[in-house]
Amino acid sequence: MSLFRRRAGRTSAVPGWCAWFSPDEWDAFRALVEESVRDERGDGVRVEDGRPYARGYTREGQPYMTELAPLAQELRDHPRALWPAALAEVFQRRNAAVAEGLRLLDGPFDAVRHRLLPRVEPAGTAAGGTARDLGGGLTAVPCLVTDGGNFTVETAHLAHWDVSPDELWALTTHNLHREPCQNNEFGEPGSGCRVLTGTGEWTASHLLRMDELTGGAPHGALVSVPRTDVLLYWAITGPDLFVRGPYLQAAGRELLARPGGEERRLTTDLLWWSDGVLEPISLPTLGPGAPHSGTKDDPHVLKITPRFLEVLKAIGLSRG
């Protein structure tokens, strides 16, 4: 294979998640991945500028993604001449892991029940028929977690295990409790703003535990979930929502701007959580010096849903 072929006019900035590459090495890495994955999976993938994943299609026409950051990390300490062999070894390990995952999916339910976790993704990226719409442009997907990767649990697997969707989701949510994460206050002392941080793949999944995390807040909670490795929230207690909401959103956008966050991007929207559903809202800035979070065209516009209007009435901020 022509693994280090340079394309005419192809130059691009090295993304932050593999900043150790020189521009020439980054271009060589892209070409190597595209040609290697084409041999591995079918019709190949295309590495887009700066993206931490490559998109492609199998020979059967099914879409798939190849995560690039782990591949770049694998090659980091290898001389460039050894990259093809090192990448081939990575794919060999992955093939073994895929075989193990498929074996578990086809096996008994008791062998996988402790390996099931929900993953939060942007809406429209999930497949398999078992995904649950969380609202706010986010979806939860049940996954089988193995040492070699994660596999989406599909309806055919539920039929094989004789497990209902409700049973599956109850179990995956329960399993979140074993995932290590820290729940700390941030911002001004006593503000009530909380931040969950932990294992990058699953922290945002604690959205499914918001009722527990907020102690059943009667007015719900404002939420910022910019990446899969962080969850910011504030249980609504009163008019402070016009300060706390913009503050949460500003903090989420700041996290997205940090190096390494792009591959786990979820949403920059400020969300309102209530009764298990998320709704995007926009709150105007109130008070001097407060960060504002509204739309690009008018950062001072109040954009809410009819359900959220009832919250404003309940806490005495609307008479409409």
PDB file of C-alpha atoms in Angstrom:
ATOM      1  CA  MET A   1       0.000   0.000   0.000  1.00  0.00           C
ATOM      2  CA  SER A   2       1.118   3.576  -0.594  1.00  0.00           C
ATOM      3  CA  LEU A   3       0.831   4.504   3.052  1.00  0.00           C
ATOM      4  CA  PHE A   4       2.544   7.852   2.986  1.00  0.00           C
ATOM      5  CA  ARG A   5       1.168   9.244  -0.251  1.00  0.00           C
ATOM      6  CA  ARG A   6       0.743  13.018  -0.092  1.00  0.00           C
ATOM      7  CA  ARG A   7      -2.347  14.428  -1.737  1.00  0.00           C
ATOM      8  CA  ALA A   8      -2.018  17.488  -3.922  1.00  0.00           C
ATOM      9  CA  GLY A   9      -2.736  20.590  -1.908  1.00  0.00           C
ATOM     10  CA  ARG A  10      -3.464  18.611   1.249  1.00  0.00           C
ATOM     11  CA  THR A  11      -2.173  20.486   4.278  1.00  0.00           C
ATOM     12  CA  SER A  12      -3.981  21.095   7.536  1.00  0.00           C
ATOM     13  CA  ALA A  13      -3.378  22.193  11.094  1.00  0.00           C
ATOM     14  CA  VAL A  14      -2.525  19.471  13.583  1.00  0.00           C
ATOM     15  CA  PRO A  15      -5.480  19.028  15.982  1.00  0.00           C
ATOM     16  CA  GLY A  16      -4.956  19.396  19.714  1.00  0.00           C
ATOM     17  CA  TRP A  17      -5.714  15.759  20.513  1.00  0.00           C
ATOM     18  CA  CYS A  18      -2.542  14.673  18.652  1.00  0.00           C
ATOM     19  CA  ALA A  19      -0.435  17.803  19.007  1.00  0.00           C
ATOM     20  CA  TRP A  20       2.792  15.763  19.121  1.00  0.00           C
ATOM     21  CA  PHE A  21       2.518  15.168  15.347  1.00  0.00           C
ATOM     22  CA  SER A  22       4.272  17.530  12.985  1.00  0.00           C
ATOM     23  CA  PRO A  23       2.075  18.745  10.099  1.00  0.00           C
ATOM     24  CA  ASP A  24       3.807  16.273   7.783  1.00  0.00           C
ATOM     25  CA  GLU A  25       3.278  13.412  10.257  1.00  0.00           C
ATOM     26  CA  TRP A  26      -0.392  14.371  10.640  1.00  0.00           C
ATOM     27  CA  ASP A  27      -0.916  14.136   6.885  1.00  0.00           C
ATOM     28  CA  ALA A  28       0.917  10.789   6.791  1.00  0.00           C
ATOM     29  CA  PHE A  29      -1.215   9.511   9.690  1.00  0.00           C
ATOM     30  CA  ARG A  30      -4.418  10.485   7.885  1.00  0.00           C
ATOM     31  CA  ALA A  31      -3.338   8.724   4.697  1.00  0.00           C
ATOM     32  CA  LEU A  32      -2.299   5.608   6.611  1.00  0.00           C
ATOM     33  CA  VAL A  33      -5.592   5.380   8.485  1.00  0.00           C
ATOM     34  CA  GLU A  34      -7.682   5.884   5.355  1.00  0.00           C
ATOM     35  CA  GLU A  35      -5.882   3.176   3.399  1.00  0.00           C
ATOM     36  CA  SER A  36      -5.629   0.734   6.304  1.00  0.00           C
ATOM     37  CA  VAL A  37      -9.282   1.036   7.289  1.00  0.00           C
ATOM     38  CA  ARG A  38     -10.334   0.625   3.665  1.00  0.00           C
ATOM     39  CA  ASP A  39      -8.600  -2.749   3.669  1.00  0.00           C
ATOM     40  CA  GLU A  40     -10.099  -3.622   7.064  1.00  0.00           C
ATOM     41  CA  ARG A  41     -13.763  -2.654   6.697  1.00  0.00           C
ATOM     42  CA  GLY A  42     -14.766  -2.236   3.079  1.00  0.00           C
ATOM     43  CA  ASP A  43     -15.307   1.029   1.288  1.00  0.00           C
ATOM     44  CA  GLY A  44     -12.940   2.954   3.548  1.00  0.00           C
ATOM     45  CA  VAL A  45     -13.191   6.128   5.588  1.00  0.00           C
ATOM     46  CA  ARG A  46     -12.477   9.797   5.181  1.00  0.00           C
ATOM     47  CA  VAL A  47     -10.521  11.706   7.847  1.00  0.00           C
ATOM     48  CA  GLU A  48     -11.859  15.247   8.024  1.00  0.00           C
ATOM     49  CA  ASP A  49      -9.697  18.159   9.151  1.00  0.00           C
ATOM     50  CA  GLY A  50      -9.396  18.234  12.929  1.00  0.00           C
ATOM     51  CA  ARG A  51     -12.039  15.593  13.541  1.00  0.00           C
ATOM     52  CA  PRO A  52     -11.103  12.878  16.053  1.00  0.00           C
ATOM     53  CA  TYR A  53     -12.933  10.235  14.056  1.00  0.00           C
ATOM     54  CA  ALA A  54     -13.161   9.007  10.475  1.00  0.00           C
ATOM     55  CA  ARG A  55     -16.493   8.212   8.832  1.00  0.00           C
ATOM     56  CA  GLY A  56     -17.056   5.418   6.355  1.00  0.00           C
ATOM     57  CA  TYR A  57     -19.331   2.643   5.133  1.00  0.00           C
ATOM     58  CA  THR A  58     -19.055  -1.115   5.169  1.00  0.00           C
ATOM     59  CA  ARG A  59     -19.427  -3.139   1.971  1.00  0.00           C
ATOM     60  CA  GLU A  60     -23.064  -3.624   2.989  1.00  0.00           C
ATOM     61  CA  GLY A  61     -23.565   0.134   3.066  1.00  0.00           C
ATOM     62  CA  GLN A  62     -23.752   0.482   6.856  1.00  0.00           C
ATOM     63  CA  PRO A  63     -22.176   3.662   8.311  1.00  0.00           C
ATOM     64  CA  TYR A  64     -19.479   3.410  10.947  1.00  0.00           C
ATOM     65  CA  MET A  65     -16.870   5.578  12.630  1.00  0.00           C
ATOM     66  CA  THR A  66     -13.248   4.906  13.511  1.00  0.00           C
ATOM     67  CA  GLU A  67     -11.928   6.800  16.539  1.00  0.00           C
ATOM     68  CA  LEU A  68      -8.599   8.413  15.669  1.00  0.00           C
ATOM     69  CA  ALA A  69      -7.251   9.579  19.031  1.00  0.00           C
ATOM     70  CA  PRO A  70      -6.507   6.029  20.293  1.00  0.00           C
ATOM     71  CA  LEU A  71      -4.789   5.190  16.986  1.00  0.00           C
ATOM     72  CA  ALA A  72      -2.646   8.306  17.146  1.00  0.00           C
ATOM     73  CA  GLN A  73      -1.699   7.467  20.728  1.00  0.00           C
ATOM     74  CA  GLU A  74      -0.682   3.942  19.699  1.00  0.00           C
ATOM     75  CA  LEU A  75       1.673   5.318  17.043  1.00  0.00           C
ATOM     76  CA  ARG A  76       3.078   8.113  19.170  1.00  0.00           C
ATOM     77  CA  ASP A  77       6.173   6.260  20.388  1.00  0.00           C
ATOM     78  CA  HIS A  78       6.882   4.372  17.154  1.00  0.00           C
ATOM     79  CA  PRO A  79       9.263   5.513  14.422  1.00  0.00           C
ATOM     80  CA  ARG A  80       7.311   6.494  11.351  1.00  0.00           C
ATOM     81  CA  ALA A  81       8.702   3.540   9.373  1.00  0.00           C
ATOM     82  CA  LEU A  82       7.007   1.175  11.868  1.00  0.00           C
ATOM     83  CA  TRP A  83       3.579   2.834  11.760  1.00  0.00           C
ATOM     84  CA  PRO A  84       2.038   0.366   9.259  1.00  0.00           C
ATOM     85  CA  ALA A  85       3.047  -2.663  11.348  1.00  0.00           C
ATOM     86  CA  ALA A  86       1.923  -1.003  14.591  1.00  0.00           C
ATOM     87  CA  LEU A  87      -1.453  -0.073  13.114  1.00  0.00           C
ATOM     88  CA  ALA A  88      -1.920  -3.587  11.734  1.00  0.00           C
ATOM     89  CA  GLU A  89      -1.337  -4.928  15.255  1.00  0.00           C
ATOM     90  CA  VAL A  90      -3.949  -2.524  16.627  1.00  0.00           C
ATOM     91  CA  PHE A  91      -6.521  -3.756  14.128  1.00  0.00           C
ATOM     92  CA  GLN A  92      -5.653  -7.366  14.956  1.00  0.00           C
ATOM     93  CA  ARG A  93      -6.367  -6.711  18.633  1.00  0.00           C
ATOM     94  CA  ARG A  94      -9.569  -4.929  17.729  1.00  0.00           C
ATOM     95  CA  ASN A  95     -10.750  -7.819  15.594  1.00  0.00           C
ATOM     96  CA  ALA A  96     -10.215 -10.143  18.553  1.00  0.00           C
ATOM     97  CA  ALA A  97     -12.125  -7.746  20.799  1.00  0.00           C
ATOM     98  CA  VAL A  98     -14.988  -7.534  18.305  1.00  0.00           C
ATOM     99  CA  ALA A  99     -15.173 -11.319  18.172  1.00  0.00           C
ATOM    100  CA  GLU A 100     -15.346 -11.434  21.979  1.00  0.00           C
ATOM    101  CA  GLY A 101     -18.064  -8.774  22.062  1.00  0.00           C
ATOM    102  CA  LEU A 102     -20.168 -10.590  19.496  1.00  0.00           C
ATOM    103  CA  ARG A 103     -19.750 -13.813  21.455  1.00  0.00           C
ATOM    104  CA  LEU A 104     -21.079 -12.087  24.581  1.00  0.00           C
ATOM    105  CA  LEU A 105     -23.997 -10.530  22.713  1.00  0.00           C
ATOM    106  CA  ASP A 106     -24.983 -13.983  21.456  1.00  0.00           C
ATOM    107  CA  GLY A 107     -24.541 -15.562  24.885  1.00  0.00           C
ATOM    108  CA  PRO A 108     -26.696 -15.676  28.056  1.00  0.00           C
ATOM    109  CA  PHE A 109     -27.947 -12.501  29.694  1.00  0.00           C
ATOM    110  CA  ASP A 110     -26.371 -13.294  33.060  1.00  0.00           C
ATOM    111  CA  ALA A 111     -22.941 -13.089  31.415  1.00  0.00           C
ATOM    112  CA  VAL A 112     -23.483  -9.492  30.287  1.00  0.00           C
ATOM    113  CA  ARG A 113     -25.821  -7.844  32.798  1.00  0.00           C
ATOM    114  CA  HIS A 114     -22.907  -6.357  34.781  1.00  0.00           C
ATOM    115  CA  ARG A 115     -21.327  -5.044  31.540  1.00  0.00           C
ATOM    116  CA  LEU A 116     -24.258  -2.882  30.413  1.00  0.00           C
ATOM    117  CA  LEU A 117     -24.079   0.912  30.588  1.00  0.00           C
ATOM    118  CA  PRO A 118     -25.919   3.790  28.859  1.00  0.00           C
ATOM    119  CA  ARG A 119     -23.950   6.172  26.644  1.00  0.00           C
ATOM    120  CA  VAL A 120     -25.182   9.665  25.802  1.00  0.00           C
ATOM    121  CA  GLU A 121     -24.777  10.756  22.180  1.00  0.00           C
ATOM    122  CA  PRO A 122     -26.023  13.611  19.999  1.00  0.00           C
ATOM    123  CA  ALA A 123     -29.408  12.748  18.551  1.00  0.00           C
ATOM    124  CA  GLY A 124     -29.249  11.165  15.122  1.00  0.00           C
ATOM    125  CA  THR A 125     -25.987   9.285  15.648  1.00  0.00           C
ATOM    126  CA  ALA A 126     -27.466   6.248  17.388  1.00  0.00           C
ATOM    127  CA  ALA A 127     -28.772   3.124  15.687  1.00  0.00           C
ATOM    128  CA  GLY A 128     -30.125  -0.247  16.709  1.00  0.00           C
ATOM    129  CA  GLY A 129     -33.704   0.568  17.737  1.00  0.00           C
ATOM    130  CA  THR A 130     -33.034   0.588  21.499  1.00  0.00           C
ATOM    131  CA  ALA A 131     -31.934   4.236  21.822  1.00  0.00           C
ATOM    132  CA  ARG A 132     -33.988   6.551  24.019  1.00  0.00           C
ATOM    133  CA  ASP A 133     -34.584  10.178  23.169  1.00  0.00           C
ATOM    134  CA  LEU A 134     -33.641  12.355  26.151  1.00  0.00           C
ATOM    135  CA  GLY A 135     -34.728  15.597  24.500  1.00  0.00           C
ATOM    136  CA  GLY A 136     -32.494  18.583  23.972  1.00  0.00           C
ATOM    137  CA  GLY A 137     -30.821  16.951  20.988  1.00  0.00           C
ATOM    138  CA  LEU A 138     -29.425  14.070  23.048  1.00  0.00           C
ATOM    139  CA  THR A 139     -29.982  10.332  22.954  1.00  0.00           C
ATOM    140  CA  ALA A 140     -29.102   7.517  25.361  1.00  0.00           C
ATOM    141  CA  VAL A 141     -27.851   4.248  23.879  1.00  0.00           C
ATOM    142  CA  PRO A 142     -27.489   0.959  25.822  1.00  0.00           C
ATOM    143  CA  CYS A 143     -24.004  -0.502  25.418  1.00  0.00           C
ATOM    144  CA  LEU A 144     -22.207  -3.725  26.192  1.00  0.00           C
ATOM    145  CA  VAL A 145     -18.851  -2.668  27.639  1.00  0.00           C
ATOM    146  CA  THR A 146     -15.838  -4.916  27.050  1.00  0.00           C
ATOM    147  CA  ASP A 147     -12.104  -4.483  27.469  1.00  0.00           C
ATOM    148  CA  GLY A 148     -11.797  -4.060  23.715  1.00  0.00           C
ATOM    149  CA  GLY A 149     -14.633  -1.612  23.097  1.00  0.00           C
ATOM    150  CA  ASN A 150     -18.340  -0.917  23.401  1.00  0.00           C
ATOM    151  CA  PHE A 151     -21.161  -2.534  21.435  1.00  0.00           C
ATOM    152  CA  THR A 152     -24.635  -1.105  20.954  1.00  0.00           C
ATOM    153  CA  VAL A 153     -27.343  -3.381  22.318  1.00  0.00           C
ATOM    154  CA  GLU A 154     -30.027  -3.817  19.666  1.00  0.00           C
ATOM    155  CA  THR A 155     -33.596  -5.117  19.757  1.00  0.00           C
ATOM    156  CA  ALA A 156     -32.483  -8.507  18.423  1.00  0.00           C
ATOM    157  CA  HIS A 157     -30.239  -8.925  21.455  1.00  0.00           C
ATOM    158  CA  LEU A 158     -33.154  -8.181  23.792  1.00  0.00           C
ATOM    159  CA  ALA A 159     -35.224 -10.828  22.061  1.00  0.00           C
ATOM    160  CA  HIS A 160     -32.361 -13.309  22.383  1.00  0.00           C
ATOM    161  CA  TRP A 161     -31.975 -12.545  26.115  1.00  0.00           C
ATOM    162  CA  ASP A 162     -35.773 -12.420  26.666  1.00  0.00           C
ATOM    163  CA  VAL A 163     -35.379  -9.032  28.369  1.00  0.00           C
ATOM    164  CA  SER A 164     -37.778  -6.103  28.000  1.00  0.00           C
ATOM    165  CA  PRO A 165     -36.559  -2.577  27.156  1.00  0.00           C
ATOM    166  CA  ASP A 166     -37.682  -1.379  30.608  1.00  0.00           C
ATOM    167  CA  GLU A 167     -35.626  -4.100  32.298  1.00  0.00           C
ATOM    168  CA  LEU A 168     -32.623  -3.220  30.167  1.00  0.00           C
ATOM    169  CA  TRP A 169     -32.778   0.481  30.989  1.00  0.00           C
ATOM    170  CA  ALA A 170     -33.333  -0.118  34.696  1.00  0.00           C
ATOM    171  CA  LEU A 171     -30.220  -2.278  34.767  1.00  0.00           C
ATOM    172  CA  THR A 172     -28.001   0.033  32.708  1.00  0.00           C
ATOM    173  CA  THR A 173     -28.968   2.999  34.888  1.00  0.00           C
ATOM    174  CA  HIS A 174     -28.319   0.985  38.041  1.00  0.00           C
ATOM    175  CA  ASN A 175     -24.865   0.052  36.745  1.00  0.00           C
ATOM    176  CA  LEU A 176     -23.955   3.744  36.510  1.00  0.00           C
ATOM    177  CA  HIS A 177     -23.548   3.766  40.292  1.00  0.00           C
ATOM    178  CA  ARG A 178     -20.351   1.737  39.997  1.00  0.00           C
ATOM    179  CA  GLU A 179     -18.754   4.223  37.601  1.00  0.00           C
ATOM    180  CA  PRO A 180     -16.399   6.449  39.621  1.00  0.00           C
ATOM    181  CA  CYS A 181     -17.200  10.139  39.498  1.00  0.00           C
ATOM    182  CA  GLN A 182     -16.854  13.192  41.704  1.00  0.00           C
ATOM    183  CA  ASN A 183     -19.832  15.427  42.538  1.00  0.00           C
ATOM    184  CA  ASN A 184     -18.560  18.813  43.718  1.00  0.00           C
ATOM    185  CA  GLU A 185     -19.866  22.312  44.152  1.00  0.00           C
ATOM    186  CA  PHE A 186     -18.381  24.912  41.833  1.00  0.00           C
ATOM    187  CA  GLY A 187     -18.698  28.642  41.445  1.00  0.00           C
ATOM    188  CA  GLU A 188     -19.642  30.808  44.390  1.00  0.00           C
ATOM    189  CA  PRO A 189     -19.851  28.955  47.732  1.00  0.00           C
ATOM    190  CA  GLY A 190     -23.446  28.050  48.452  1.00  0.00           C
ATOM    191  CA  SER A 191     -24.599  28.709  44.892  1.00  0.00           C
ATOM    192  CA  GLY A 192     -25.888  25.157  44.516  1.00  0.00           C
ATOM    193  CA  CYS A 193     -24.111  24.660  41.195  1.00  0.00           C
ATOM    194  CA  ARG A 194     -22.706  21.149  40.941  1.00  0.00           C
ATOM    195  CA  VAL A 195     -20.251  19.487  38.585  1.00  0.00           C
ATOM    196  CA  LEU A 196     -19.848  15.765  37.962  1.00  0.00           C
ATOM    197  CA  THR A 197     -16.494  14.659  36.605  1.00  0.00           C
ATOM    198  CA  GLY A 198     -15.222  11.139  36.086  1.00  0.00           C
ATOM    199  CA  THR A 199     -14.591   8.509  33.464  1.00  0.00           C
ATOM    200  CA  GLY A 200     -14.829  10.221  30.097  1.00  0.00           C
ATOM    201  CA  GLU A 201     -17.192   7.816  28.396  1.00  0.00           C
ATOM    202  CA  TRP A 202     -19.962   7.693  30.974  1.00  0.00           C
ATOM    203  CA  THR A 203     -20.141  10.834  33.151  1.00  0.00           C
ATOM    204  CA  ALA A 204     -22.765  12.570  30.998  1.00  0.00           C
ATOM    205  CA  SER A 205     -24.820   9.379  31.248  1.00  0.00           C
ATOM    206  CA  HIS A 206     -25.666  10.366  34.816  1.00  0.00           C
ATOM    207  CA  LEU A 207     -28.319  12.536  33.177  1.00  0.00           C
ATOM    208  CA  LEU A 208     -30.404   9.392  33.617  1.00  0.00           C
ATOM    209  CA  ARG A 209     -29.972   9.788  37.388  1.00  0.00           C
ATOM    210  CA  MET A 210     -30.897  13.465  37.610  1.00  0.00           C
ATOM    211  CA  ASP A 211     -33.908  12.825  39.813  1.00  0.00           C
ATOM    212  CA  GLU A 212     -31.613  11.115  42.309  1.00  0.00           C
ATOM    213  CA  LEU A 213     -28.828  13.702  41.983  1.00  0.00           C
ATOM    214  CA  THR A 214     -31.159  16.651  42.561  1.00  0.00           C
ATOM    215  CA  GLY A 215     -33.149  15.005  45.330  1.00  0.00           C
ATOM    216  CA  GLY A 216     -36.325  15.175  43.240  1.00  0.00           C
ATOM    217  CA  ALA A 217     -36.183  18.957  42.676  1.00  0.00           C
ATOM    218  CA  PRO A 218     -39.820  20.035  42.165  1.00  0.00           C
ATOM    219  CA  HIS A 219     -38.917  22.586  39.494  1.00  0.00           C
ATOM    220  CA  GLY A 220     -36.296  20.442  37.785  1.00  0.00           C
ATOM    221  CA  ALA A 221     -32.732  21.520  37.084  1.00  0.00           C
ATOM    222  CA  LEU A 222     -30.735  23.591  34.639  1.00  0.00           C
ATOM    223  CA  VAL A 223     -28.115  21.466  32.922  1.00  0.00           C
ATOM    224  CA  SER A 224     -25.024  21.988  30.800  1.00  0.00           C
ATOM    225  CA  VAL A 225     -23.573  18.855  29.212  1.00  0.00           C
ATOM    226  CA  PRO A 226     -20.912  19.971  26.736  1.00  0.00           C
ATOM    227  CA  ARG A 227     -18.924  16.714  26.735  1.00  0.00           C
ATOM    228  CA  THR A 228     -19.353  13.111  27.772  1.00  0.00           C
ATOM    229  CA  ASP A 229     -16.852  13.510  30.621  1.00  0.00           C
ATOM    230  CA  VAL A 230     -18.658  16.286  32.528  1.00  0.00           C
ATOM    231  CA  LEU A 231     -22.140  17.196  33.739  1.00  0.00           C
ATOM    232  CA  LEU A 232     -22.985  20.624  35.197  1.00  0.00           C
ATOM    233  CA  TYR A 233     -26.321  21.244  36.888  1.00  0.00           C
ATOM    234  CA  TRP A 234     -28.269  23.445  39.275  1.00  0.00           C
ATOM    235  CA  ALA A 235     -31.519  22.385  40.959  1.00  0.00           C
ATOM    236  CA  ILE A 236     -33.914  25.296  40.417  1.00  0.00           C
ATOM    237  CA  THR A 237     -34.793  26.971  43.688  1.00  0.00           C
ATOM    238  CA  GLY A 238     -35.879  30.453  42.664  1.00  0.00           C
ATOM    239  CA  PRO A 239     -35.122  33.566  40.602  1.00  0.00           C
ATOM    240  CA  ASP A 240     -31.392  32.807  40.683  1.00  0.00           C
ATOM    241  CA  LEU A 241     -31.979  30.770  37.514  1.00  0.00           C
ATOM    242  CA  PHE A 242     -31.303  33.944  35.499  1.00  0.00           C
ATOM    243  CA  VAL A 243     -27.800  33.978  36.952  1.00  0.00           C
ATOM    244  CA  ARG A 244     -27.107  30.255  37.339  1.00  0.00           C
ATOM    245  CA  GLY A 245     -28.280  29.286  33.849  1.00  0.00           C
ATOM    246  CA  PRO A 246     -25.971  31.631  31.923  1.00  0.00           C
ATOM    247  CA  TYR A 247     -23.165  30.729  34.326  1.00  0.00           C
ATOM    248  CA  LEU A 248     -23.599  27.002  33.659  1.00  0.00           C
ATOM    249  CA  GLN A 249     -23.653  27.514  29.916  1.00  0.00           C
ATOM    250  CA  ALA A 250     -20.574  29.750  29.967  1.00  0.00           C
ATOM    251  CA  ALA A 251     -18.723  27.123  32.012  1.00  0.00           C
ATOM    252  CA  GLY A 252     -19.732  24.402  29.551  1.00  0.00           C
ATOM    253  CA  ARG A 253     -18.521  26.403  26.562  1.00  0.00           C
ATOM    254  CA  GLU A 254     -15.224  27.051  28.323  1.00  0.00           C
ATOM    255  CA  LEU A 255     -14.775  23.305  28.798  1.00  0.00           C
ATOM    256  CA  LEU A 256     -15.392  22.712  25.103  1.00  0.00           C
ATOM    257  CA  ALA A 257     -12.664  25.188  24.242  1.00  0.00           C
ATOM    258  CA  ARG A 258     -10.048  23.189  26.132  1.00  0.00           C
ATOM    259  CA  PRO A 259      -7.757  20.838  24.161  1.00  0.00           C
ATOM    260  CA  GLY A 260      -8.942  17.263  23.865  1.00  0.00           C
ATOM    261  CA  GLY A 261     -12.615  17.998  24.308  1.00  0.00           C
ATOM    262  CA  GLU A 262     -13.744  17.886  20.682  1.00  0.00           C
ATOM    263  CA  GLU A 263     -13.928  14.103  20.470  1.00  0.00           C
ATOM    264  CA  ARG A 264     -16.470  14.016  23.317  1.00  0.00           C
ATOM    265  CA  ARG A 265     -18.607  16.960  22.232  1.00  0.00           C
ATOM    266  CA  LEU A 266     -22.332  16.813  23.039  1.00  0.00           C
ATOM    267  CA  THR A 267     -24.114  20.185  23.070  1.00  0.00           C
ATOM    268  CA  THR A 268     -23.557  23.850  23.893  1.00  0.00           C
ATOM    269  CA  ASP A 269     -27.268  24.394  24.644  1.00  0.00           C
ATOM    270  CA  LEU A 270     -28.507  25.263  28.095  1.00  0.00           C
ATOM    271  CA  LEU A 271     -31.010  22.548  29.002  1.00  0.00           C
ATOM    272  CA  TRP A 272     -33.836  22.260  31.479  1.00  0.00           C
ATOM    273  CA  TRP A 273     -34.339  18.822  32.969  1.00  0.00           C
ATOM    274  CA  SER A 274     -37.708  17.820  34.408  1.00  0.00           C
ATOM    275  CA  ASP A 275     -39.492  14.465  34.710  1.00  0.00           C
ATOM    276  CA  GLY A 276     -36.764  12.709  32.741  1.00  0.00           C
ATOM    277  CA  VAL A 277     -36.963  15.044  29.743  1.00  0.00           C
ATOM    278  CA  LEU A 278     -34.498  17.712  28.572  1.00  0.00           C
ATOM    279  CA  GLU A 279     -35.588  20.899  26.810  1.00  0.00           C
ATOM    280  CA  PRO A 280     -33.278  23.572  25.352  1.00  0.00           C
ATOM    281  CA  ILE A 281     -33.910  27.061  26.707  1.00  0.00           C
ATOM    282  CA  SER A 282     -32.262  30.474  26.503  1.00  0.00           C
ATOM    283  CA  LEU A 283     -32.140  32.824  29.464  1.00  0.00           C
ATOM    284  CA  PRO A 284     -31.334  36.548  29.292  1.00  0.00           C
ATOM    285  CA  THR A 285     -28.531  38.036  31.325  1.00  0.00           C
ATOM    286  CA  LEU A 286     -29.651  39.712  34.531  1.00  0.00           C
ATOM    287  CA  GLY A 287     -27.290  41.605  36.792  1.00  0.00           C
ATOM    288  CA  PRO A 288     -24.053  43.489  36.050  1.00  0.00           C
ATOM    289  CA  GLY A 289     -21.122  41.410  34.891  1.00  0.00           C
ATOM    290  CA  ALA A 290     -23.088  38.167  34.539  1.00  0.00           C
ATOM    291  CA  PRO A 291     -22.207  35.993  31.545  1.00  0.00           C
ATOM    292  CA  HIS A 292     -24.966  35.798  28.983  1.00  0.00           C
ATOM    293  CA  SER A 293     -26.041  32.647  27.188  1.00  0.00           C
ATOM    294  CA  GLY A 294     -28.694  33.553  24.642  1.00  0.00           C
ATOM    295  CA  THR A 295     -28.706  33.245  20.917  1.00  0.00           C
ATOM    296  CA  LYS A 296     -25.914  34.584  18.710  1.00  0.00           C
ATOM    297  CA  ASP A 297     -28.262  37.141  17.177  1.00  0.00           C
ATOM    298  CA  ASP A 298     -29.701  38.417  20.453  1.00  0.00           C
ATOM    299  CA  PRO A 299     -28.059  37.221  23.674  1.00  0.00           C
ATOM    300  CA  HIS A 300     -30.753  38.891  25.778  1.00  0.00           C
ATOM    301  CA  VAL A 301     -33.771  37.024  24.405  1.00  0.00           C
ATOM    302  CA  LEU A 302     -35.781  34.737  26.665  1.00  0.00           C
ATOM    303  CA  LYS A 303     -36.599  31.521  24.798  1.00  0.00           C
ATOM    304  CA  ILE A 304     -38.493  28.905  26.769  1.00  0.00           C
ATOM    305  CA  THR A 305     -41.079  26.172  26.327  1.00  0.00           C
ATOM    306  CA  PRO A 306     -44.652  26.145  27.660  1.00  0.00           C
ATOM    307  CA  ARG A 307     -43.596  23.653  30.336  1.00  0.00           C
ATOM    308  CA  PHE A 308     -40.791  25.916  31.520  1.00  0.00           C
ATOM    309  CA  LEU A 309     -43.186  28.871  31.605  1.00  0.00           C
ATOM    310  CA  GLU A 310     -45.102  26.982  34.294  1.00  0.00           C
ATOM    311  CA  VAL A 311     -41.880  26.866  36.331  1.00  0.00           C
ATOM    312  CA  LEU A 312     -41.470  30.634  36.026  1.00  0.00           C
ATOM    313  CA  LYS A 313     -45.049  31.067  37.240  1.00  0.00           C
ATOM    314  CA  ALA A 314     -44.456  28.686  40.136  1.00  0.00           C
ATOM    315  CA  ILE A 315     -41.475  30.672  41.407  1.00  0.00           C
ATOM    316  CA  GLY A 316     -43.229  34.004  40.900  1.00  0.00           C
ATOM    317  CA  LEU A 317     -41.413  35.245  37.804  1.00  0.00           C
ATOM    318  CA  SER A 318     -44.359  35.286  35.422  1.00  0.00           C
ATOM    319  CA  ARG A 319     -48.007  36.257  35.630  1.00  0.00           C
ATOM    320  CA  GLY A 320     -48.854  35.291  32.035  1.00  0.00           C
TER     321      GLY A 320
END
